[in-house]
PDB file of C-alpha atoms and ligand atoms in Angstrom:
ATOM      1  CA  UNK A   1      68.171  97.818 135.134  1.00  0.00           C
ATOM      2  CA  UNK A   2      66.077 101.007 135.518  1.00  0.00           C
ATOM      3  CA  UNK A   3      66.956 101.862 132.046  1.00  0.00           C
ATOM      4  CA  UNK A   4      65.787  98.887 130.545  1.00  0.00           C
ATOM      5  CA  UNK A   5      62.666  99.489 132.909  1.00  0.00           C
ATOM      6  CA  UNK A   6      62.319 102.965 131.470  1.00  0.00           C
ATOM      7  CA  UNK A   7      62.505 102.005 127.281  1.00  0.00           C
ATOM      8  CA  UNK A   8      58.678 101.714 127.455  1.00  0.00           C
ATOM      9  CA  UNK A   9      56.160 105.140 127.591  1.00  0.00           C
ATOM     10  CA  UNK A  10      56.564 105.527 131.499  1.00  0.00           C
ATOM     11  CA  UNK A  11      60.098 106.966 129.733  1.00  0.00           C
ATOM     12  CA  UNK A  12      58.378 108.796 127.176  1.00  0.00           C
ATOM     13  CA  UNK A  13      55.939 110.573 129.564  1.00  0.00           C
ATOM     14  CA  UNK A  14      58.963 111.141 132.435  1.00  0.00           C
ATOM     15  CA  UNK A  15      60.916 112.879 129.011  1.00  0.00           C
ATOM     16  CA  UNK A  16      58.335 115.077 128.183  1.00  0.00           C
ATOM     17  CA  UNK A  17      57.451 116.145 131.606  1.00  0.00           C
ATOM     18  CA  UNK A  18      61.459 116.929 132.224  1.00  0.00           C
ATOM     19  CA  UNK A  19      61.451 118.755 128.968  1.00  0.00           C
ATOM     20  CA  UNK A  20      58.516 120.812 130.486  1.00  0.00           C
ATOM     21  CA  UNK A  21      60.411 121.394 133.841  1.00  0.00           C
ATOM     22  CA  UNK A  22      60.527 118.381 136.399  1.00  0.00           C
ATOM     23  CA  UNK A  23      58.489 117.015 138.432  1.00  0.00           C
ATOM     24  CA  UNK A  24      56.069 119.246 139.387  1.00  0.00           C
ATOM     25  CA  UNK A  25      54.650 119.640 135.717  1.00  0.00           C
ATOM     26  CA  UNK A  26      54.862 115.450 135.488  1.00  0.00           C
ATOM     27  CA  UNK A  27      52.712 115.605 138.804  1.00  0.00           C
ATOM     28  CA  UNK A  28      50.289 117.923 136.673  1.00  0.00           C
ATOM     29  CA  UNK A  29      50.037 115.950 134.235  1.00  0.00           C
ATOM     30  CA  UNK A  30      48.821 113.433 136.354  1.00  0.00           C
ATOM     31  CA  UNK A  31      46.179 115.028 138.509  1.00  0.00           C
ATOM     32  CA  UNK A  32      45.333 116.375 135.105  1.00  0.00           C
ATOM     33  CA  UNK A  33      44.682 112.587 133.981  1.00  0.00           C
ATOM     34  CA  UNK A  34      42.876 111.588 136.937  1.00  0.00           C
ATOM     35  CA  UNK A  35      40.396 114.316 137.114  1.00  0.00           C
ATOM     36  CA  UNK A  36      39.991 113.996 133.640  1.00  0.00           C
ATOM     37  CA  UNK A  37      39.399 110.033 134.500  1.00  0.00           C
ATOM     38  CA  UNK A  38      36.955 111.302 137.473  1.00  0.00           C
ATOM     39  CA  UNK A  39      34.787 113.737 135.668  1.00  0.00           C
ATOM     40  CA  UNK A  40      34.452 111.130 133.283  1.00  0.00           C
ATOM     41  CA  UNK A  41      35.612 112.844 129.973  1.00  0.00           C
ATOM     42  CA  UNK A  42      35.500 110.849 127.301  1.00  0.00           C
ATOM     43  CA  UNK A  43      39.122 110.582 125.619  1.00  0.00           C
ATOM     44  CA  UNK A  44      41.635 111.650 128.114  1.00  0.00           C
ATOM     45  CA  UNK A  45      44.279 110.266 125.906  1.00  0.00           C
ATOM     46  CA  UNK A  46      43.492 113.223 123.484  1.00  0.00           C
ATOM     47  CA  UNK A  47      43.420 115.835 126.116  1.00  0.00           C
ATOM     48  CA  UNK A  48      46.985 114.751 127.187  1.00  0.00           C
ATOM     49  CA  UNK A  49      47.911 114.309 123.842  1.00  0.00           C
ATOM     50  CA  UNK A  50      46.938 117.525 122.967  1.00  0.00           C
ATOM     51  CA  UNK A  51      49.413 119.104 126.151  1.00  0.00           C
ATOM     52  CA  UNK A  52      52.504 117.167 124.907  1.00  0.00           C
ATOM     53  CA  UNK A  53      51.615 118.362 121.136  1.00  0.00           C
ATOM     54  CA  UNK A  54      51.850 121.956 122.881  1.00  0.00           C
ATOM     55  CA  UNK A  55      55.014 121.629 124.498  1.00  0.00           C
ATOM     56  CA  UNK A  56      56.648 119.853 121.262  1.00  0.00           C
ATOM     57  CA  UNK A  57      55.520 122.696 119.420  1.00  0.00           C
ATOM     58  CA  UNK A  58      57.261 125.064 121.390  1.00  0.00           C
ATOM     59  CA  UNK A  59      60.513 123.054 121.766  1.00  0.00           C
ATOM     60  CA  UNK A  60      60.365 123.029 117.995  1.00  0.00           C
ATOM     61  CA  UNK A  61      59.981 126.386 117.880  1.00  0.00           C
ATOM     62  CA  UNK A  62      62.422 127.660 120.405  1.00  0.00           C
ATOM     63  CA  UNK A  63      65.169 125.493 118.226  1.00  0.00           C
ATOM     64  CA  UNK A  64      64.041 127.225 114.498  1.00  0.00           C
ATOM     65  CA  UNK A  65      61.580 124.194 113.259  1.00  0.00           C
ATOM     66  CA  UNK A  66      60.936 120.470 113.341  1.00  0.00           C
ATOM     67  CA  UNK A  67      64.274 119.939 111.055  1.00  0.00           C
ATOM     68  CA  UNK A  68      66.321 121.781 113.309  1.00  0.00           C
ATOM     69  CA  UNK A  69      65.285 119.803 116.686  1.00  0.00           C
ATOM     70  CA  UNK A  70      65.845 116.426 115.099  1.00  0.00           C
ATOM     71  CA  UNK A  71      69.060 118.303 113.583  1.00  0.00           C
ATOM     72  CA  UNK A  72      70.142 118.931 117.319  1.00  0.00           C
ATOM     73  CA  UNK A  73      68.824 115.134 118.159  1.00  0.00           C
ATOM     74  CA  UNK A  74      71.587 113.925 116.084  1.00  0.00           C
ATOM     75  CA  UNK A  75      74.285 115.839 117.190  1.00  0.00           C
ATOM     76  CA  UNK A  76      73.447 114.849 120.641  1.00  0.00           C
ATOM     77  CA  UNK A  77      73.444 110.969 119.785  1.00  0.00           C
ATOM     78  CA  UNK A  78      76.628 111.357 117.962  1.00  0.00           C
ATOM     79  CA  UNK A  79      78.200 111.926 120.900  1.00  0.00           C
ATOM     80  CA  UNK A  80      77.471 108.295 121.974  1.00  0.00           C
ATOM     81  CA  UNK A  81      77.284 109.048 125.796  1.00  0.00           C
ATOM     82  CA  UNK A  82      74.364 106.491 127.221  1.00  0.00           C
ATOM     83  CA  UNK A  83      72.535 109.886 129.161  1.00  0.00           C
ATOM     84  CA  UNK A  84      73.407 111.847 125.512  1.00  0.00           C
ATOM     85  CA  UNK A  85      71.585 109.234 123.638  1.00  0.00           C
ATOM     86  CA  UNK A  86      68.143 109.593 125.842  1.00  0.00           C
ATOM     87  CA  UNK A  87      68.084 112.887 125.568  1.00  0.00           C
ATOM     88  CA  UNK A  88      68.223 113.088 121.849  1.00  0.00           C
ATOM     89  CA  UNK A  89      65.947 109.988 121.857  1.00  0.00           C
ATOM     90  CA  UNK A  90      63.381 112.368 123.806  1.00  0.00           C
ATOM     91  CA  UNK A  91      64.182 115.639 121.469  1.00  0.00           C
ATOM     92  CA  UNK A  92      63.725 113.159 118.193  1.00  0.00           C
ATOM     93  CA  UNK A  93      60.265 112.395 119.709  1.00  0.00           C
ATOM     94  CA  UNK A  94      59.122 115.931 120.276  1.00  0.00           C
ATOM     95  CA  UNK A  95      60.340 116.917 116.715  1.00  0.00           C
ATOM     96  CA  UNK A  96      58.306 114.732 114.923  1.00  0.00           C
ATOM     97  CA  UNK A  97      55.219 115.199 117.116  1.00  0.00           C
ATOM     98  CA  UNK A  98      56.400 118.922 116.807  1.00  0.00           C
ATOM     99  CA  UNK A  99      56.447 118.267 112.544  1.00  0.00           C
ATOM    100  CA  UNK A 100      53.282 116.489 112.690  1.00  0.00           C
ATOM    101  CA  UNK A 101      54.469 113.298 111.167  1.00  0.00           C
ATOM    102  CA  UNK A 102      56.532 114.100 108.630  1.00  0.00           C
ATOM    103  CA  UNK A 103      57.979 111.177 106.935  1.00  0.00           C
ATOM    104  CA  UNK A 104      62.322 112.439 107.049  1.00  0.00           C
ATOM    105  CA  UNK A 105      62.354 113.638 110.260  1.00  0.00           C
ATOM    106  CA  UNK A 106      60.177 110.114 111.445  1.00  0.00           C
ATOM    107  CA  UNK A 107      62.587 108.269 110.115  1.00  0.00           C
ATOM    108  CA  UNK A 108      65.512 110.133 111.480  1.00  0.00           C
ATOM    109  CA  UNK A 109      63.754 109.590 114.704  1.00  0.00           C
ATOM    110  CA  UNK A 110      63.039 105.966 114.621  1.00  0.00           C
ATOM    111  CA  UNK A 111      66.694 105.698 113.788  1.00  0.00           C
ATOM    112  CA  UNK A 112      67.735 107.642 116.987  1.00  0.00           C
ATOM    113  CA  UNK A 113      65.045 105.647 118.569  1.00  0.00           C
ATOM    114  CA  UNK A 114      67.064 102.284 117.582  1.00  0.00           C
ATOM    115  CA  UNK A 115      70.155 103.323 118.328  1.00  0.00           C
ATOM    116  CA  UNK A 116      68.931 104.071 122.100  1.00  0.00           C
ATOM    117  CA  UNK A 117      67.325 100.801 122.382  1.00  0.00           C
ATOM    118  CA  UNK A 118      70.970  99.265 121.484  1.00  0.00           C
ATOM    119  CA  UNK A 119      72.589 101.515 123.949  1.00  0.00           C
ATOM    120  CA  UNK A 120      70.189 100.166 126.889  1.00  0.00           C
ATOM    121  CA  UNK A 121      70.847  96.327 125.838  1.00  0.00           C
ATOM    122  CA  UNK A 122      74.338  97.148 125.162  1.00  0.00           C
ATOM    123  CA  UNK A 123      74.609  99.054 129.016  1.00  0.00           C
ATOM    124  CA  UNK A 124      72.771  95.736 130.753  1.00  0.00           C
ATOM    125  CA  UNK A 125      74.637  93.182 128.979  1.00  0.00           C
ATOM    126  CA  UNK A 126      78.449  95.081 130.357  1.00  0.00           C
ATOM    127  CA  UNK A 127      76.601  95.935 133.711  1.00  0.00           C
ATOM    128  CA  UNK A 128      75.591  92.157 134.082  1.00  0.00           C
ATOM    129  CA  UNK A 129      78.866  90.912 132.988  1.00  0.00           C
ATOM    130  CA  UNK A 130      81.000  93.640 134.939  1.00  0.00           C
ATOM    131  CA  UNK A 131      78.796  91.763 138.385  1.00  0.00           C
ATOM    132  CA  UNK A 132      79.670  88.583 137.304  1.00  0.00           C
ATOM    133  CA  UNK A 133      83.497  89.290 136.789  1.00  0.00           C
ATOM    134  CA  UNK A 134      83.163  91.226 140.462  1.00  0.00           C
ATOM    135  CA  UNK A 135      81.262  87.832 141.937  1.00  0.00           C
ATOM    136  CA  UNK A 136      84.413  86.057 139.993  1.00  0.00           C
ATOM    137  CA  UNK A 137      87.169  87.929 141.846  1.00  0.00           C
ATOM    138  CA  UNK A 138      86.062  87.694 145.359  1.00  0.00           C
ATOM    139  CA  UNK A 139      85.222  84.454 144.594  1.00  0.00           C
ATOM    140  CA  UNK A 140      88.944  83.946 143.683  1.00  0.00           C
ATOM    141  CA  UNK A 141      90.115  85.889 145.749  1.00  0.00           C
ATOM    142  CA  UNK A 142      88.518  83.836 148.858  1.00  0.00           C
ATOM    143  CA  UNK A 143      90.652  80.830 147.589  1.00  0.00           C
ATOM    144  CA  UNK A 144      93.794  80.368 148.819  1.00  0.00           C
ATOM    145  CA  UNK A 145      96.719  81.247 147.069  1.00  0.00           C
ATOM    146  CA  UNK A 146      98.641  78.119 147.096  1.00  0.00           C
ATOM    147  CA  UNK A 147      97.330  75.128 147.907  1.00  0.00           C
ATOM    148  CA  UNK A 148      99.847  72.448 149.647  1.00  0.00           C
ATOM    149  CA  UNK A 149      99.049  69.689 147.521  1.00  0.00           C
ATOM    150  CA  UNK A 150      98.567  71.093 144.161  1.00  0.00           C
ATOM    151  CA  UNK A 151     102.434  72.092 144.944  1.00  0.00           C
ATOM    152  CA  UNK A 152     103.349  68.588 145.714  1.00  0.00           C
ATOM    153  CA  UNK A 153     101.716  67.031 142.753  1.00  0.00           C
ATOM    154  CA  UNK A 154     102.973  69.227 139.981  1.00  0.00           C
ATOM    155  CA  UNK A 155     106.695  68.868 141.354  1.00  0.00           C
ATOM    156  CA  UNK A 156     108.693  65.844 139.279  1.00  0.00           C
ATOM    157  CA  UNK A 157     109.553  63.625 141.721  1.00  0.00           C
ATOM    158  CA  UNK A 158     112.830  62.848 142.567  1.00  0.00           C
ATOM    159  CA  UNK A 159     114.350  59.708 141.167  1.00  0.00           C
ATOM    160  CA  UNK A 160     118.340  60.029 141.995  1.00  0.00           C
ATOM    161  CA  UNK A 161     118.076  61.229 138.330  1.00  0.00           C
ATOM    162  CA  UNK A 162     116.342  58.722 136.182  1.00  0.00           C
ATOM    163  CA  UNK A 163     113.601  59.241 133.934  1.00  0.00           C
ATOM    164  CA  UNK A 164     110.462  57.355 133.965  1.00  0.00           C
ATOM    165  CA  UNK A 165     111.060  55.860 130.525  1.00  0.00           C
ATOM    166  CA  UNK A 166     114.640  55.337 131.760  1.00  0.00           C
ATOM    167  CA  UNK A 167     113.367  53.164 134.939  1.00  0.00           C
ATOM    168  CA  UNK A 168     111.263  51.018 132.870  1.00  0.00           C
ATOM    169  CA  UNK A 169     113.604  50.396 130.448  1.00  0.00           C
ATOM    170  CA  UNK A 170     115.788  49.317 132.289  1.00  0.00           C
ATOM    171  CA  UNK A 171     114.162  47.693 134.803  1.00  0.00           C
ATOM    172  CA  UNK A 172     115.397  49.886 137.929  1.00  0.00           C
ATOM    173  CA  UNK A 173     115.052  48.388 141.351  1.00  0.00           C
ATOM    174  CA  UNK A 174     115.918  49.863 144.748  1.00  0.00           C
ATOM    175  CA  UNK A 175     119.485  48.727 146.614  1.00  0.00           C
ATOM    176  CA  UNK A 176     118.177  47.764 150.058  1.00  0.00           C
ATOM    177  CA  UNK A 177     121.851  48.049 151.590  1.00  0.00           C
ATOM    178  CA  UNK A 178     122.486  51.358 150.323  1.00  0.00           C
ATOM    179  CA  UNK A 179     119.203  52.487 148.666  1.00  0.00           C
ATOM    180  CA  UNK A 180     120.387  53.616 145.550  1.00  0.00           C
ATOM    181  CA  UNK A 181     118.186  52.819 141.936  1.00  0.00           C
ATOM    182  CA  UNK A 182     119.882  50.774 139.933  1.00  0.00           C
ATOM    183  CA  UNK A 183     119.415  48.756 136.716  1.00  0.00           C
ATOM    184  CA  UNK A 184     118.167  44.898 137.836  1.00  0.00           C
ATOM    185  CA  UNK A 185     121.092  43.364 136.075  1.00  0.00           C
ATOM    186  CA  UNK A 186     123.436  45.036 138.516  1.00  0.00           C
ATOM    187  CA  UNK A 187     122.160  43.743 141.601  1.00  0.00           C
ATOM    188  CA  UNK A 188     121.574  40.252 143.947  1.00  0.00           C
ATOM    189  CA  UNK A 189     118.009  39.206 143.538  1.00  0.00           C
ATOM    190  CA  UNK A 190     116.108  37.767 146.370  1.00  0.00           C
ATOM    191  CA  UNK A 191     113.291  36.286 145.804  1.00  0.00           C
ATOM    192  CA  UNK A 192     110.074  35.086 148.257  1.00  0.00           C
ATOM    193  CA  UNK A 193     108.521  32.016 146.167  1.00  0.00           C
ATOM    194  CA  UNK A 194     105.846  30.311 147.908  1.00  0.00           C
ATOM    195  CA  UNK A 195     106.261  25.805 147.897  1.00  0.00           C
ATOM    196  CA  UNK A 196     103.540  23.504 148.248  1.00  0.00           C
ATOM    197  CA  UNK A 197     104.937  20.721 150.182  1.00  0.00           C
ATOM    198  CA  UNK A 198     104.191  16.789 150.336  1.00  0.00           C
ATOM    199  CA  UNK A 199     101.523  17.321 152.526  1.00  0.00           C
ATOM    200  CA  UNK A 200      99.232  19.797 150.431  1.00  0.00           C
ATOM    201  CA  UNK A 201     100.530  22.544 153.142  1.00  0.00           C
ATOM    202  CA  UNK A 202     102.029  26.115 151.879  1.00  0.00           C
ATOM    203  CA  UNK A 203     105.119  27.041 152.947  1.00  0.00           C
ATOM    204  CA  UNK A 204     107.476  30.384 151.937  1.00  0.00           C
ATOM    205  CA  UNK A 205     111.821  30.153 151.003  1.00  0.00           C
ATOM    206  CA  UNK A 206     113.951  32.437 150.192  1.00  0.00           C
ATOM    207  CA  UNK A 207     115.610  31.906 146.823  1.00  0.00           C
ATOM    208  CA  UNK A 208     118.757  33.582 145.614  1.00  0.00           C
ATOM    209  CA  UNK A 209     121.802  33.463 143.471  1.00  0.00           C
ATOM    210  CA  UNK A 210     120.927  30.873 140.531  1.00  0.00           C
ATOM    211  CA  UNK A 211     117.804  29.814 141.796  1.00  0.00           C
ATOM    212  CA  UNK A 212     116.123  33.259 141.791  1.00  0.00           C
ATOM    213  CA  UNK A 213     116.635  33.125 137.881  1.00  0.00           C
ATOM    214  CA  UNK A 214     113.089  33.250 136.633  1.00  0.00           C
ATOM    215  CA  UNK A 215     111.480  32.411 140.232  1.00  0.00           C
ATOM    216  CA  UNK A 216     108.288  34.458 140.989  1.00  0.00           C
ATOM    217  CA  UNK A 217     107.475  36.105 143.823  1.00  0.00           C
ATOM    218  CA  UNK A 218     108.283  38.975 145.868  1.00  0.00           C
ATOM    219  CA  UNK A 219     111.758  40.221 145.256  1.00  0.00           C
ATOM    220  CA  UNK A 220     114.778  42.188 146.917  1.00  0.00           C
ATOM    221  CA  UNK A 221     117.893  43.766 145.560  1.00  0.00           C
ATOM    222  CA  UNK A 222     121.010  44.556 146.716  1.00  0.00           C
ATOM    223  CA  UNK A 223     124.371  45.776 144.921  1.00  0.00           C
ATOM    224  CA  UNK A 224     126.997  43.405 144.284  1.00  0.00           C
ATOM    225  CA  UNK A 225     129.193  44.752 146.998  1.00  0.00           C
ATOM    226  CA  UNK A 226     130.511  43.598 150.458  1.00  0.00           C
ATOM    227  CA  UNK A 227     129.483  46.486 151.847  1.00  0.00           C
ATOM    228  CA  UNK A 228     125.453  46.874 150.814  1.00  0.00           C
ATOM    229  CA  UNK A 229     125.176  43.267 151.720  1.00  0.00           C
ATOM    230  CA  UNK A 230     126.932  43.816 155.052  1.00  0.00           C
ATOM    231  CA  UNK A 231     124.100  46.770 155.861  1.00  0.00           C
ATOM    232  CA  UNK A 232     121.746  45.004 154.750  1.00  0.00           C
ATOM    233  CA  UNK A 233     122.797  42.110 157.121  1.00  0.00           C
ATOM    234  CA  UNK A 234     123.010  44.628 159.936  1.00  0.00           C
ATOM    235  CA  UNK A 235     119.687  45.883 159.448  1.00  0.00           C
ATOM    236  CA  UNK A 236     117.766  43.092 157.892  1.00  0.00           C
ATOM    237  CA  UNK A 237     116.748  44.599 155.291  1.00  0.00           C
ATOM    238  CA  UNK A 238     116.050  41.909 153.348  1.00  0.00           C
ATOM    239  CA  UNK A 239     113.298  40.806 155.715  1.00  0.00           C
ATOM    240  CA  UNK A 240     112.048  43.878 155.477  1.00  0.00           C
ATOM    241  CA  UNK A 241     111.625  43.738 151.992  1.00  0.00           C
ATOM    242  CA  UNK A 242     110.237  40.378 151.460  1.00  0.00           C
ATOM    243  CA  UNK A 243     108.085  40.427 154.874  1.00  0.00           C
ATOM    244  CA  UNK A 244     108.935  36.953 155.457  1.00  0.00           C
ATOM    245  CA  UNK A 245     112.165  35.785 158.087  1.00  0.00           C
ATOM    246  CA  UNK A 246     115.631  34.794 155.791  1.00  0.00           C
ATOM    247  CA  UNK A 247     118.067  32.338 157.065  1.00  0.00           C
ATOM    248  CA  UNK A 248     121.217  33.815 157.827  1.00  0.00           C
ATOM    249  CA  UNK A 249     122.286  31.107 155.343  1.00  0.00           C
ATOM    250  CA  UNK A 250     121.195  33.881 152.101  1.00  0.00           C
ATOM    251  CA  UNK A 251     123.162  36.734 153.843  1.00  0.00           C
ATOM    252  CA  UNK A 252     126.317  34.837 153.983  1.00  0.00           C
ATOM    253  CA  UNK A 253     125.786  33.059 150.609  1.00  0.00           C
ATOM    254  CA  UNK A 254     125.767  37.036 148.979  1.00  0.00           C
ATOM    255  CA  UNK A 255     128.200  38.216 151.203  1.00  0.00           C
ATOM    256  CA  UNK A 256     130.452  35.636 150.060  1.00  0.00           C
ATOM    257  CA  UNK A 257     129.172  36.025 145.430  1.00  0.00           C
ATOM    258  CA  UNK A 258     129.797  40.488 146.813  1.00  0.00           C
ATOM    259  CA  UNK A 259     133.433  39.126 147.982  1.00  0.00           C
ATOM    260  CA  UNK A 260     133.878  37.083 144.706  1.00  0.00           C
ATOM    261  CA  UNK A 261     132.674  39.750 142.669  1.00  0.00           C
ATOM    262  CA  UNK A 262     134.973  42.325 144.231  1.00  0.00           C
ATOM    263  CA  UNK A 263     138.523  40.327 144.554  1.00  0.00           C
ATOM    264  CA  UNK A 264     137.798  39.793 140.928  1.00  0.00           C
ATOM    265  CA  UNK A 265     137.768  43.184 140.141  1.00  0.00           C
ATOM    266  CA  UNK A 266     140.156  43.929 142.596  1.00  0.00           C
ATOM    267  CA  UNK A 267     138.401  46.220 145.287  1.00  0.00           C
ATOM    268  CA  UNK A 268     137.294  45.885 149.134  1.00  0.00           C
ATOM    269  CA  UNK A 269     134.601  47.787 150.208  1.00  0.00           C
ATOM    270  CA  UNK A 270     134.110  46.203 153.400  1.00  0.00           C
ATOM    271  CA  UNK A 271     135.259  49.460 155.254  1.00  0.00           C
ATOM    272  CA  UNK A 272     133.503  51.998 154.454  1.00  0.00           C
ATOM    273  CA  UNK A 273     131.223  53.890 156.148  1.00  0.00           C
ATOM    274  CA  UNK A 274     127.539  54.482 155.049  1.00  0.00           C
ATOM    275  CA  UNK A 275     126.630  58.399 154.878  1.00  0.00           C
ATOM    276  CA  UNK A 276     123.275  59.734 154.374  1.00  0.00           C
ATOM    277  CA  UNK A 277     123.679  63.274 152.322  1.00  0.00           C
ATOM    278  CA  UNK A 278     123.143  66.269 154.164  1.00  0.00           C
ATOM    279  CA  UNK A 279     119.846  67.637 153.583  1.00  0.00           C
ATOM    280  CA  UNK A 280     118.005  64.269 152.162  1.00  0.00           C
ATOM    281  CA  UNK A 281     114.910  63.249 153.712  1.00  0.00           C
ATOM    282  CA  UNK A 282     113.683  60.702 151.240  1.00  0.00           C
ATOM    283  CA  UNK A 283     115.542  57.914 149.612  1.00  0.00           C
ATOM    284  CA  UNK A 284     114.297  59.335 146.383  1.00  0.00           C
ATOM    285  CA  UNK A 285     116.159  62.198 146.504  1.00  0.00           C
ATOM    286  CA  UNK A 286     119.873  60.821 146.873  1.00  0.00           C
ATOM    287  CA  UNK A 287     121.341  56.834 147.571  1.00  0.00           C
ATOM    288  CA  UNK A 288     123.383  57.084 150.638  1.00  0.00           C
ATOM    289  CA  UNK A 289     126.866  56.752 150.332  1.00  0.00           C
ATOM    290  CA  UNK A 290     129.759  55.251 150.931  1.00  0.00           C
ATOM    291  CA  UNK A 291     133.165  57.021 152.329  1.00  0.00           C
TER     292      UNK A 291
HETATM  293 ZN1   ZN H   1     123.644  49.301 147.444  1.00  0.00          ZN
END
């Protein structure tokens, strides 16, 4: 920032009075200016001028001429260093004051000249965007690394190995004996429909077997074995699912389609035992199953 600050003649003067040996000759230069102001000469400018024409001429002449300074300008902004590149700007300035406005060497200077000015833009715009990148990284770095829920959401979630596309195809519904996903075809519905009776009042059954073909409502499924209907008796689980109370009548009338279904294939799975698998929290995960 105090470069770009320093492109305008404050730079030029602080140059000149460096090239004629620090501050004490810049303070000089200044008392010379004010008691030049104070005793009320008329063109002070000149008189200063006329100091810095001096000391230009003597650079110039120390170095072997005009050409040579601006010779020794260029090598210096070749280098390309940002410190480099105002010190030849300020040698390019004394050699053409030194060469009294000679057209080659005022170009060569005004090129030196540019190429400074695009050095100090070129320095604020990587200073400014080295801060921001700083401001970035703690800002980053304040965050916490992982973030519970980000984890959670990006996981896929476990479906006892369907795919989405699978389930909907499908049509996958949730054993509420054993809680494994299965395709609907392969399971006892249980249906919640809700009846208007005689008497304009509401009133909720429990349909299943062939009258829960095509019935709306809320709906239950169990496999089409003794043994998920027999948990699900235990627990009432198909209360649970259909929030409403269900007659014992439904759990015997599947009990007795599971036993049909299973003599006719020529199995009993009436005694075995229900095991969760070790190490599964969530019903997603794994079905439970039976040993
Ligand atoms: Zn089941």
């Amino acid at each position: 920032m105090t470069r770009v600050a320093g492109v305008g003649a404050r730079a030029c003067v602080r140059a000149r009075a460096r090239a004629r040996g620090g501050g004490e000759a810049r303070r000089g230069t200044n008392s010379r200016m004010f008691a030049a102001a104070s005793s009320g000469r008329a063109n002070d400018a000149v008189f200063v001028a006329h100091g810095a024409v001096e000391t230009s001429r003597a650079l110039a002449d120390a170095c072997g001429g005009a050409v040579k300074l601006i010779e020794r300008a260029e090598a210096l902004a070749r280098t390309n260093a940002s410190a480099s590149l105002e010190a030849a700007r300020a040698l390019a300035e004394h050699a053409e004051v030194a060469s009294g406005g000679d057209a080659n060497i005022s170009t060569r200077a005004r090129e030196i000249e540019l190429e400074h000015g695009r050095r100090v833009i070129l320095d604020a715009y990587y200073a400014e965007t080295a801060r921001a990148a700083r401001r970035q990284r703690n800002r980053s770095a304040a965050k916490p690394k992982k973030r519970a829920r980000d984890r959670a959401c990006r996981k896929p979630k476990a479906r006892q190995g369907w795919t989405r596309p699978e389930m909907r195809e499908r049509n996958a519904r949730t054993c509420v004996g054993c809680e494994k996903i299965e395709a609907k075809d392969a399971m006892f519905r249980i249906v919640r429909c809700s009846v208007t009776l005689d008497n304009g009042k509401q009133t909720t059954t429990v349909k299943y077997g062939a009258d829960a073909d095509g019935a709306c409502g809320r709906s239950a499924y169990v496999c089409k074995t003794r043994c998920c209907v027999a948990r699900a008796t235990k627990n009432k689980s198909i209360n649970r699912a259909l929030r409403c109370s269900v007659d014992k009548d439904a759990y015997d009338a599947l009990a007795k389609a599971a036993a049909v279904i299973e003599d006719d294939a020529g199995v009993d799975t009436s005694g075995l035992t229900f095991v969760r698998p070790e190490g599964t929290a969530a019903r997603w995960s794994a079905p439970g199953v039976w040993l």
